[in-house]
């Protein structure tokens, strides 16, 4: 199946947060293939990386892609809460939350949190 291609403006900074190394690798490869003009940064290997994600998101992020469930030593958070925190701190770009079980309740929580798009991980 060949999906249509939509151009993205050059120079976009896409900042991703996921606690799974496989998901980070997959996101980076897919985004670099489909949005070659963007810079893609992935975070989520540990608590310090989550803090680095937040800093980069606020300073440079145009698009955020965040896992809904972030669990690791020192961090047990929801992507919707992280996006809400970033919006409160001044983030005004596009945000997407990814969930392994995108229920209506999850999508409603995303909308209430200011997230633009809630998608499944499939």
mmCIF file of N, CA and C in Angstrom:
data_model
loop_
_atom_site.group_PDB
_atom_site.id
_atom_site.type_symbol
_atom_site.label_atom_id
_atom_site.label_comp_id
_atom_site.label_asym_id
_atom_site.label_seq_id
_atom_site.Cartn_x
_atom_site.Cartn_y
_atom_site.Cartn_z
ATOM 1 N N UNK A 1 0.848 -1.181 0.000
ATOM 2 C CA UNK A 1 0.000 0.000 0.000
ATOM 3 C C UNK A 1 0.890 1.238 0.000
ATOM 4 N N UNK A 2 0.716 2.073 -0.974
ATOM 5 C CA UNK A 2 1.486 3.304 -1.087
ATOM 6 C C UNK A 2 0.644 4.461 -0.544
ATOM 7 N N UNK A 3 1.086 5.069 0.534
ATOM 8 C CA UNK A 3 0.374 6.188 1.119
ATOM 9 C C UNK A 3 0.833 7.484 0.472
ATOM 10 N N UNK A 4 -0.052 8.469 0.384
ATOM 11 C CA UNK A 4 0.351 9.745 -0.202
ATOM 12 C C UNK A 4 1.388 10.436 0.671
ATOM 13 N N UNK A 5 2.203 11.225 0.042
ATOM 14 C CA UNK A 5 3.247 11.955 0.738
ATOM 15 C C UNK A 5 2.820 13.412 0.886
ATOM 16 N N UNK A 6 3.011 13.966 2.068
ATOM 17 C CA UNK A 6 2.696 15.365 2.316
ATOM 18 C C UNK A 6 3.973 16.058 2.761
ATOM 19 N N UNK A 7 4.302 17.163 2.113
ATOM 20 C CA UNK A 7 5.566 17.827 2.456
ATOM 21 C C UNK A 7 5.513 18.488 3.836
ATOM 22 N N UNK A 8 6.616 18.412 4.528
ATOM 23 C CA UNK A 8 6.784 19.106 5.793
ATOM 24 C C UNK A 8 7.734 20.265 5.544
ATOM 25 N N UNK A 9 7.573 21.353 6.262
ATOM 26 C CA UNK A 9 8.522 22.457 6.080
ATOM 27 C C UNK A 9 9.917 22.024 6.515
ATOM 28 N N UNK A 10 10.945 22.523 5.847
ATOM 29 C CA UNK A 10 12.312 22.149 6.224
ATOM 30 C C UNK A 10 12.673 22.689 7.607
ATOM 31 N N UNK A 11 13.549 21.966 8.278
ATOM 32 C CA UNK A 11 14.073 22.430 9.550
ATOM 33 C C UNK A 11 13.239 22.119 10.773
ATOM 34 N N UNK A 12 12.217 21.276 10.637
ATOM 35 C CA UNK A 12 11.415 20.909 11.806
ATOM 36 C C UNK A 12 12.257 20.151 12.826
ATOM 37 N N UNK A 13 11.969 20.397 14.092
ATOM 38 C CA UNK A 13 12.586 19.633 15.174
ATOM 39 C C UNK A 13 11.495 18.756 15.776
ATOM 40 N N UNK A 14 11.642 17.438 15.591
ATOM 41 C CA UNK A 14 10.700 16.466 16.148
ATOM 42 C C UNK A 14 11.373 15.832 17.361
ATOM 43 N N UNK A 15 10.718 15.948 18.508
ATOM 44 C CA UNK A 15 11.297 15.480 19.763
ATOM 45 C C UNK A 15 10.393 14.373 20.317
ATOM 46 N N UNK A 16 10.971 13.204 20.542
ATOM 47 C CA UNK A 16 10.205 12.015 20.938
ATOM 48 C C UNK A 16 10.623 11.539 22.329
ATOM 49 N N UNK A 17 9.627 11.033 23.080
ATOM 50 C CA UNK A 17 9.882 10.462 24.402
ATOM 51 C C UNK A 17 9.187 9.118 24.493
ATOM 52 N N UNK A 18 9.977 8.071 24.716
ATOM 53 C CA UNK A 18 9.426 6.727 24.898
ATOM 54 C C UNK A 18 10.392 5.947 25.777
ATOM 55 N N UNK A 19 9.870 5.165 26.714
ATOM 56 C CA UNK A 19 10.737 4.402 27.613
ATOM 57 C C UNK A 19 11.227 3.094 26.986
ATOM 58 N N UNK A 20 10.776 2.781 25.786
ATOM 59 C CA UNK A 20 11.207 1.561 25.094
ATOM 60 C C UNK A 20 12.293 1.885 24.071
ATOM 61 N N UNK A 21 13.434 1.233 24.195
ATOM 62 C CA UNK A 21 14.530 1.437 23.246
ATOM 63 C C UNK A 21 14.104 1.045 21.828
ATOM 64 N N UNK A 22 13.318 -0.018 21.711
ATOM 65 C CA UNK A 22 12.839 -0.460 20.395
ATOM 66 C C UNK A 22 11.944 0.609 19.778
ATOM 67 N N UNK A 23 11.035 1.166 20.576
ATOM 68 C CA UNK A 23 10.137 2.213 20.069
ATOM 69 C C UNK A 23 10.928 3.459 19.668
ATOM 70 N N UNK A 24 11.916 3.846 20.464
ATOM 71 C CA UNK A 24 12.740 5.017 20.112
ATOM 72 C C UNK A 24 13.452 4.794 18.792
ATOM 73 N N UNK A 25 14.020 3.612 18.625
ATOM 74 C CA UNK A 25 14.726 3.276 17.384
ATOM 75 C C UNK A 25 13.761 3.293 16.192
ATOM 76 N N UNK A 26 12.610 2.697 16.373
ATOM 77 C CA UNK A 26 11.604 2.637 15.310
ATOM 78 C C UNK A 26 11.109 4.035 14.933
ATOM 79 N N UNK A 27 10.811 4.858 15.937
ATOM 80 C CA UNK A 27 10.369 6.228 15.669
ATOM 81 C C UNK A 27 11.424 7.009 14.901
ATOM 82 N N UNK A 28 12.664 6.924 15.368
ATOM 83 C CA UNK A 28 13.747 7.669 14.711
ATOM 84 C C UNK A 28 13.874 7.237 13.245
ATOM 85 N N UNK A 29 13.929 5.946 13.010
ATOM 86 C CA UNK A 29 14.099 5.457 11.627
ATOM 87 C C UNK A 29 12.925 5.835 10.740
ATOM 88 N N UNK A 30 11.722 5.650 11.233
ATOM 89 C CA UNK A 30 10.532 5.959 10.449
ATOM 90 C C UNK A 30 10.445 7.454 10.148
ATOM 91 N N UNK A 31 10.653 8.275 11.156
ATOM 92 C CA UNK A 31 10.568 9.722 10.945
ATOM 93 C C UNK A 31 11.666 10.230 10.022
ATOM 94 N N UNK A 32 12.887 9.711 10.174
ATOM 95 C CA UNK A 32 13.975 10.140 9.293
ATOM 96 C C UNK A 32 13.724 9.716 7.850
ATOM 97 N N UNK A 33 13.034 8.603 7.663
ATOM 98 C CA UNK A 33 12.691 8.145 6.315
ATOM 99 C C UNK A 33 11.574 8.988 5.710
ATOM 100 N N UNK A 34 10.529 9.250 6.492
ATOM 101 C CA UNK A 34 9.338 9.922 5.970
ATOM 102 C C UNK A 34 9.362 11.440 6.079
ATOM 103 N N UNK A 35 10.228 11.976 6.928
ATOM 104 C CA UNK A 35 10.363 13.429 7.066
ATOM 105 C C UNK A 35 11.867 13.747 7.046
ATOM 106 N N UNK A 36 12.512 13.520 5.895
ATOM 107 C CA UNK A 36 13.973 13.643 5.846
ATOM 108 C C UNK A 36 14.505 15.051 6.103
ATOM 109 N N UNK A 37 13.677 16.064 5.958
ATOM 110 C CA UNK A 37 14.137 17.433 6.191
ATOM 111 C C UNK A 37 14.102 17.818 7.674
ATOM 112 N N UNK A 38 13.580 16.935 8.528
ATOM 113 C CA UNK A 38 13.469 17.224 9.964
ATOM 114 C C UNK A 38 14.669 16.688 10.728
ATOM 115 N N UNK A 39 14.904 17.276 11.878
ATOM 116 C CA UNK A 39 15.851 16.737 12.848
ATOM 117 C C UNK A 39 15.028 15.981 13.876
ATOM 118 N N UNK A 40 15.395 14.732 14.129
ATOM 119 C CA UNK A 40 14.647 13.886 15.062
ATOM 120 C C UNK A 40 15.535 13.574 16.260
ATOM 121 N N UNK A 41 15.022 13.864 17.450
ATOM 122 C CA UNK A 41 15.733 13.539 18.686
ATOM 123 C C UNK A 41 14.832 12.657 19.530
ATOM 124 N N UNK A 42 15.405 11.586 20.068
ATOM 125 C CA UNK A 42 14.634 10.662 20.891
ATOM 126 C C UNK A 42 15.214 10.605 22.303
ATOM 127 N N UNK A 43 14.313 10.488 23.271
ATOM 128 C CA UNK A 43 14.678 10.455 24.676
ATOM 129 C C UNK A 43 13.861 9.389 25.384
ATOM 130 N N UNK A 44 14.342 8.987 26.579
ATOM 131 C CA UNK A 44 13.561 8.084 27.404
ATOM 132 C C UNK A 44 14.317 6.932 28.016
ATOM 133 N N UNK A 45 15.642 6.954 27.944
ATOM 134 C CA UNK A 45 16.378 5.810 28.489
ATOM 135 C C UNK A 45 16.463 5.828 30.016
ATOM 136 N N UNK A 46 16.315 7.028 30.637
ATOM 137 C CA UNK A 46 16.344 7.128 32.093
ATOM 138 C C UNK A 46 15.728 8.459 32.525
ATOM 139 N N UNK A 47 15.656 8.688 33.832
ATOM 140 C CA UNK A 47 15.007 9.890 34.359
ATOM 141 C C UNK A 47 15.695 11.168 33.872
ATOM 142 N N UNK A 48 17.013 11.161 33.799
ATOM 143 C CA UNK A 48 17.730 12.345 33.311
ATOM 144 C C UNK A 48 17.363 12.631 31.857
ATOM 145 N N UNK A 49 17.147 11.581 31.085
ATOM 146 C CA UNK A 49 16.758 11.733 29.682
ATOM 147 C C UNK A 49 15.362 12.367 29.563
ATOM 148 N N UNK A 50 14.470 12.051 30.495
ATOM 149 C CA UNK A 50 13.137 12.664 30.495
ATOM 150 C C UNK A 50 13.268 14.168 30.737
ATOM 151 N N UNK A 51 14.123 14.547 31.668
ATOM 152 C CA UNK A 51 14.364 15.973 31.925
ATOM 153 C C UNK A 51 14.966 16.647 30.695
ATOM 154 N N UNK A 52 15.897 15.968 30.019
ATOM 155 C CA UNK A 52 16.493 16.514 28.788
ATOM 156 C C UNK A 52 15.441 16.674 27.693
ATOM 157 N N UNK A 53 14.508 15.702 27.591
ATOM 158 C CA UNK A 53 13.413 15.803 26.626
ATOM 159 C C UNK A 53 12.613 17.075 26.881
ATOM 160 N N UNK A 54 12.257 17.309 28.135
ATOM 161 C CA UNK A 54 11.448 18.481 28.470
ATOM 162 C C UNK A 54 12.165 19.772 28.105
ATOM 163 N N UNK A 55 13.456 19.847 28.402
ATOM 164 C CA UNK A 55 14.232 21.044 28.049
ATOM 165 C C UNK A 55 14.257 21.260 26.544
ATOM 166 N N UNK A 56 14.561 20.197 25.791
ATOM 167 C CA UNK A 56 14.636 20.335 24.335
ATOM 168 C C UNK A 56 13.268 20.663 23.748
ATOM 169 N N UNK A 57 12.218 20.027 24.273
ATOM 170 C CA UNK A 57 10.864 20.298 23.782
ATOM 171 C C UNK A 57 10.540 21.779 23.920
ATOM 172 N N UNK A 58 10.845 22.363 25.071
ATOM 173 C CA UNK A 58 10.539 23.775 25.308
ATOM 174 C C UNK A 58 11.425 24.701 24.492
ATOM 175 N N UNK A 59 12.678 24.351 24.321
ATOM 176 C CA UNK A 59 13.619 25.237 23.635
ATOM 177 C C UNK A 59 13.537 25.143 22.118
ATOM 178 N N UNK A 60 13.353 23.925 21.584
ATOM 179 C CA UNK A 60 13.493 23.737 20.134
ATOM 180 C C UNK A 60 12.369 22.968 19.467
ATOM 181 N N UNK A 61 11.507 22.323 20.240
ATOM 182 C CA UNK A 61 10.535 21.393 19.666
ATOM 183 C C UNK A 61 9.443 22.037 18.835
ATOM 184 N N UNK A 62 9.242 21.483 17.637
ATOM 185 C CA UNK A 62 8.114 21.864 16.787
ATOM 186 C C UNK A 62 7.007 20.814 16.891
ATOM 187 N N UNK A 63 7.420 19.552 16.965
ATOM 188 C CA UNK A 63 6.491 18.428 17.073
ATOM 189 C C UNK A 63 6.985 17.531 18.205
ATOM 190 N N UNK A 64 6.071 17.182 19.116
ATOM 191 C CA UNK A 64 6.397 16.250 20.196
ATOM 192 C C UNK A 64 5.626 14.963 19.974
ATOM 193 N N UNK A 65 6.303 13.832 20.128
ATOM 194 C CA UNK A 65 5.665 12.525 20.087
ATOM 195 C C UNK A 65 6.024 11.839 21.399
ATOM 196 N N UNK A 66 4.994 11.567 22.219
ATOM 197 C CA UNK A 66 5.225 11.119 23.588
ATOM 198 C C UNK A 66 4.443 9.837 23.856
ATOM 199 N N UNK A 67 5.118 8.866 24.435
ATOM 200 C CA UNK A 67 4.457 7.637 24.878
ATOM 201 C C UNK A 67 3.526 7.990 26.037
ATOM 202 N N UNK A 68 2.344 7.387 26.084
ATOM 203 C CA UNK A 68 1.391 7.694 27.158
ATOM 204 C C UNK A 68 1.863 7.165 28.503
ATOM 205 N N UNK A 69 2.545 6.036 28.511
ATOM 206 C CA UNK A 69 2.962 5.437 29.787
ATOM 207 C C UNK A 69 4.486 5.419 29.849
ATOM 208 N N UNK A 70 5.041 6.267 30.692
ATOM 209 C CA UNK A 70 6.495 6.345 30.875
ATOM 210 C C UNK A 70 6.815 5.748 32.239
ATOM 211 N N UNK A 71 7.479 4.590 32.228
ATOM 212 C CA UNK A 71 7.825 3.909 33.477
ATOM 213 C C UNK A 71 9.285 3.499 33.453
ATOM 214 N N UNK A 72 10.023 3.987 34.431
ATOM 215 C CA UNK A 72 11.434 3.628 34.598
ATOM 216 C C UNK A 72 11.839 4.035 36.007
ATOM 217 N N UNK A 73 13.030 3.678 36.406
ATOM 218 C CA UNK A 73 13.500 4.054 37.739
ATOM 219 C C UNK A 73 13.425 5.570 37.897
ATOM 220 N N UNK A 74 12.684 6.014 38.895
ATOM 221 C CA UNK A 74 12.579 7.444 39.179
ATOM 222 C C UNK A 74 11.497 8.171 38.391
ATOM 223 N N UNK A 75 10.832 7.489 37.455
ATOM 224 C CA UNK A 75 9.790 8.133 36.653
ATOM 225 C C UNK A 75 8.627 7.163 36.469
ATOM 226 N N UNK A 76 7.444 7.635 36.799
ATOM 227 C CA UNK A 76 6.219 6.891 36.517
ATOM 228 C C UNK A 76 5.194 7.956 36.158
ATOM 229 N N UNK A 77 5.085 8.251 34.874
ATOM 230 C CA UNK A 77 4.295 9.399 34.445
ATOM 231 C C UNK A 77 3.481 9.055 33.211
ATOM 232 N N UNK A 78 2.534 9.919 32.898
ATOM 233 C CA UNK A 78 1.735 9.772 31.691
ATOM 234 C C UNK A 78 2.146 10.849 30.697
ATOM 235 N N UNK A 79 2.155 10.467 29.426
ATOM 236 C CA UNK A 79 2.497 11.420 28.381
ATOM 237 C C UNK A 79 1.591 12.628 28.391
ATOM 238 N N UNK A 80 0.307 12.412 28.683
ATOM 239 C CA UNK A 80 -0.624 13.532 28.720
ATOM 240 C C UNK A 80 -0.252 14.539 29.811
ATOM 241 N N UNK A 81 0.233 14.050 30.944
ATOM 242 C CA UNK A 81 0.664 14.949 32.024
ATOM 243 C C UNK A 81 1.925 15.708 31.627
ATOM 244 N N UNK A 82 2.831 15.033 30.930
ATOM 245 C CA UNK A 82 4.061 15.687 30.479
ATOM 246 C C UNK A 82 3.733 16.786 29.475
ATOM 247 N N UNK A 83 2.848 16.492 28.513
ATOM 248 C CA UNK A 83 2.462 17.506 27.524
ATOM 249 C C UNK A 83 1.765 18.670 28.225
ATOM 250 N N UNK A 84 0.868 18.382 29.150
ATOM 251 C CA UNK A 84 0.172 19.444 29.885
ATOM 252 C C UNK A 84 1.180 20.342 30.608
ATOM 253 N N UNK A 85 2.183 19.728 31.231
ATOM 254 C CA UNK A 85 3.235 20.477 31.933
ATOM 255 C C UNK A 85 3.999 21.378 30.955
ATOM 256 N N UNK A 86 4.312 20.840 29.775
ATOM 257 C CA UNK A 86 5.061 21.617 28.789
ATOM 258 C C UNK A 86 4.229 22.777 28.240
ATOM 259 N N UNK A 87 2.953 22.542 28.009
ATOM 260 C CA UNK A 87 2.074 23.620 27.533
ATOM 261 C C UNK A 87 1.996 24.725 28.587
ATOM 262 N N UNK A 88 1.868 24.343 29.844
ATOM 263 C CA UNK A 88 1.822 25.324 30.928
ATOM 264 C C UNK A 88 3.117 26.134 30.989
ATOM 265 N N UNK A 89 4.238 25.495 30.611
ATOM 266 C CA UNK A 89 5.542 26.170 30.634
ATOM 267 C C UNK A 89 5.805 26.972 29.354
ATOM 268 N N UNK A 90 4.860 26.933 28.388
ATOM 269 C CA UNK A 90 5.016 27.770 27.198
ATOM 270 C C UNK A 90 5.117 27.049 25.871
ATOM 271 N N UNK A 91 5.095 25.714 25.871
ATOM 272 C CA UNK A 91 5.164 24.994 24.593
ATOM 273 C C UNK A 91 3.904 25.265 23.779
ATOM 274 N N UNK A 92 4.079 25.575 22.478
ATOM 275 C CA UNK A 92 2.923 25.895 21.641
ATOM 276 C C UNK A 92 2.917 25.141 20.314
ATOM 277 N N UNK A 93 3.780 24.148 20.179
ATOM 278 C CA UNK A 93 3.829 23.375 18.937
ATOM 279 C C UNK A 93 2.807 22.248 18.929
ATOM 280 N N UNK A 94 2.984 21.342 17.984
ATOM 281 C CA UNK A 94 2.090 20.197 17.804
ATOM 282 C C UNK A 94 2.512 19.069 18.742
ATOM 283 N N UNK A 95 1.535 18.399 19.352
ATOM 284 C CA UNK A 95 1.860 17.288 20.243
ATOM 285 C C UNK A 95 1.015 16.066 19.904
ATOM 286 N N UNK A 96 1.670 14.908 20.016
ATOM 287 C CA UNK A 96 1.044 13.622 19.747
ATOM 288 C C UNK A 96 1.381 12.679 20.890
ATOM 289 N N UNK A 97 0.365 11.982 21.390
ATOM 290 C CA UNK A 97 0.585 10.950 22.401
ATOM 291 C C UNK A 97 0.287 9.602 21.772
ATOM 292 N N UNK A 98 1.196 8.645 22.006
ATOM 293 C CA UNK A 98 1.043 7.281 21.499
ATOM 294 C C UNK A 98 0.681 6.368 22.658
ATOM 295 N N UNK A 99 -0.272 5.469 22.411
ATOM 296 C CA UNK A 99 -0.729 4.565 23.454
ATOM 297 C C UNK A 99 -0.916 3.168 22.871
ATOM 298 N N UNK A 100 -0.600 2.164 23.667
ATOM 299 C CA UNK A 100 -0.803 0.787 23.197
ATOM 300 C C UNK A 100 -2.277 0.414 23.211
ATOM 301 N N UNK A 101 -3.084 1.134 23.987
ATOM 302 C CA UNK A 101 -4.530 0.886 24.039
ATOM 303 C C UNK A 101 -5.268 2.216 23.925
ATOM 304 N N UNK A 102 -5.425 2.728 22.709
ATOM 305 C CA UNK A 102 -6.053 4.047 22.556
ATOM 306 C C UNK A 102 -7.578 3.999 22.700
ATOM 307 N N UNK A 103 -8.059 3.960 23.930
ATOM 308 C CA UNK A 103 -9.487 3.922 24.196
ATOM 309 C C UNK A 103 -10.086 5.322 24.059
ATOM 310 N N UNK A 104 -11.398 5.390 24.056
ATOM 311 C CA UNK A 104 -12.070 6.704 24.024
ATOM 312 C C UNK A 104 -11.663 7.538 25.231
ATOM 313 N N UNK A 105 -11.545 6.899 26.382
ATOM 314 C CA UNK A 105 -11.156 7.612 27.601
ATOM 315 C C UNK A 105 -9.743 8.182 27.457
ATOM 316 N N UNK A 106 -8.819 7.402 26.875
ATOM 317 C CA UNK A 106 -7.459 7.890 26.644
ATOM 318 C C UNK A 106 -7.467 9.091 25.705
ATOM 319 N N UNK A 107 -8.252 8.991 24.642
ATOM 320 C CA UNK A 107 -8.328 10.085 23.673
ATOM 321 C C UNK A 107 -8.943 11.326 24.306
ATOM 322 N N UNK A 108 -9.941 11.143 25.159
ATOM 323 C CA UNK A 108 -10.552 12.278 25.859
ATOM 324 C C UNK A 108 -9.551 12.921 26.809
ATOM 325 N N UNK A 109 -8.782 12.110 27.521
ATOM 326 C CA UNK A 109 -7.747 12.623 28.419
ATOM 327 C C UNK A 109 -6.720 13.426 27.631
ATOM 328 N N UNK A 110 -6.333 12.923 26.463
ATOM 329 C CA UNK A 110 -5.385 13.655 25.622
ATOM 330 C C UNK A 110 -5.950 15.011 25.224
ATOM 331 N N UNK A 111 -7.190 15.026 24.776
ATOM 332 C CA UNK A 111 -7.817 16.285 24.360
ATOM 333 C C UNK A 111 -7.878 17.274 25.532
ATOM 334 N N UNK A 112 -8.241 16.787 26.710
ATOM 335 C CA UNK A 112 -8.303 17.643 27.903
ATOM 336 C C UNK A 112 -6.931 18.180 28.290
ATOM 337 N N UNK A 113 -5.890 17.442 27.941
ATOM 338 C CA UNK A 113 -4.520 17.825 28.296
ATOM 339 C C UNK A 113 -3.875 18.744 27.272
ATOM 340 N N UNK A 114 -4.568 19.008 26.168
ATOM 341 C CA UNK A 114 -4.020 19.891 25.142
ATOM 342 C C UNK A 114 -3.295 19.165 24.026
ATOM 343 N N UNK A 115 -3.338 17.839 24.046
ATOM 344 C CA UNK A 115 -2.680 17.033 23.009
ATOM 345 C C UNK A 115 -3.492 17.152 21.718
ATOM 346 N N UNK A 116 -2.795 17.317 20.595
ATOM 347 C CA UNK A 116 -3.466 17.466 19.306
ATOM 348 C C UNK A 116 -3.911 16.137 18.698
ATOM 349 N N UNK A 117 -3.132 15.067 18.938
ATOM 350 C CA UNK A 117 -3.414 13.810 18.265
ATOM 351 C C UNK A 117 -3.037 12.664 19.193
ATOM 352 N N UNK A 118 -3.957 11.733 19.403
ATOM 353 C CA UNK A 118 -3.707 10.536 20.204
ATOM 354 C C UNK A 118 -3.816 9.331 19.272
ATOM 355 N N UNK A 119 -2.741 8.565 19.157
ATOM 356 C CA UNK A 119 -2.716 7.439 18.218
ATOM 357 C C UNK A 119 -2.284 6.158 18.910
ATOM 358 N N UNK A 120 -2.639 5.035 18.287
ATOM 359 C CA UNK A 120 -2.174 3.740 18.759
ATOM 360 C C UNK A 120 -0.755 3.486 18.281
ATOM 361 N N UNK A 121 -0.130 2.499 18.866
ATOM 362 C CA UNK A 121 1.266 2.162 18.504
ATOM 363 C C UNK A 121 1.365 1.169 17.374
ATOM 364 N N UNK A 122 0.221 0.672 16.879
ATOM 365 C CA UNK A 122 0.279 -0.352 15.840
ATOM 366 C C UNK A 122 0.884 0.153 14.566
#
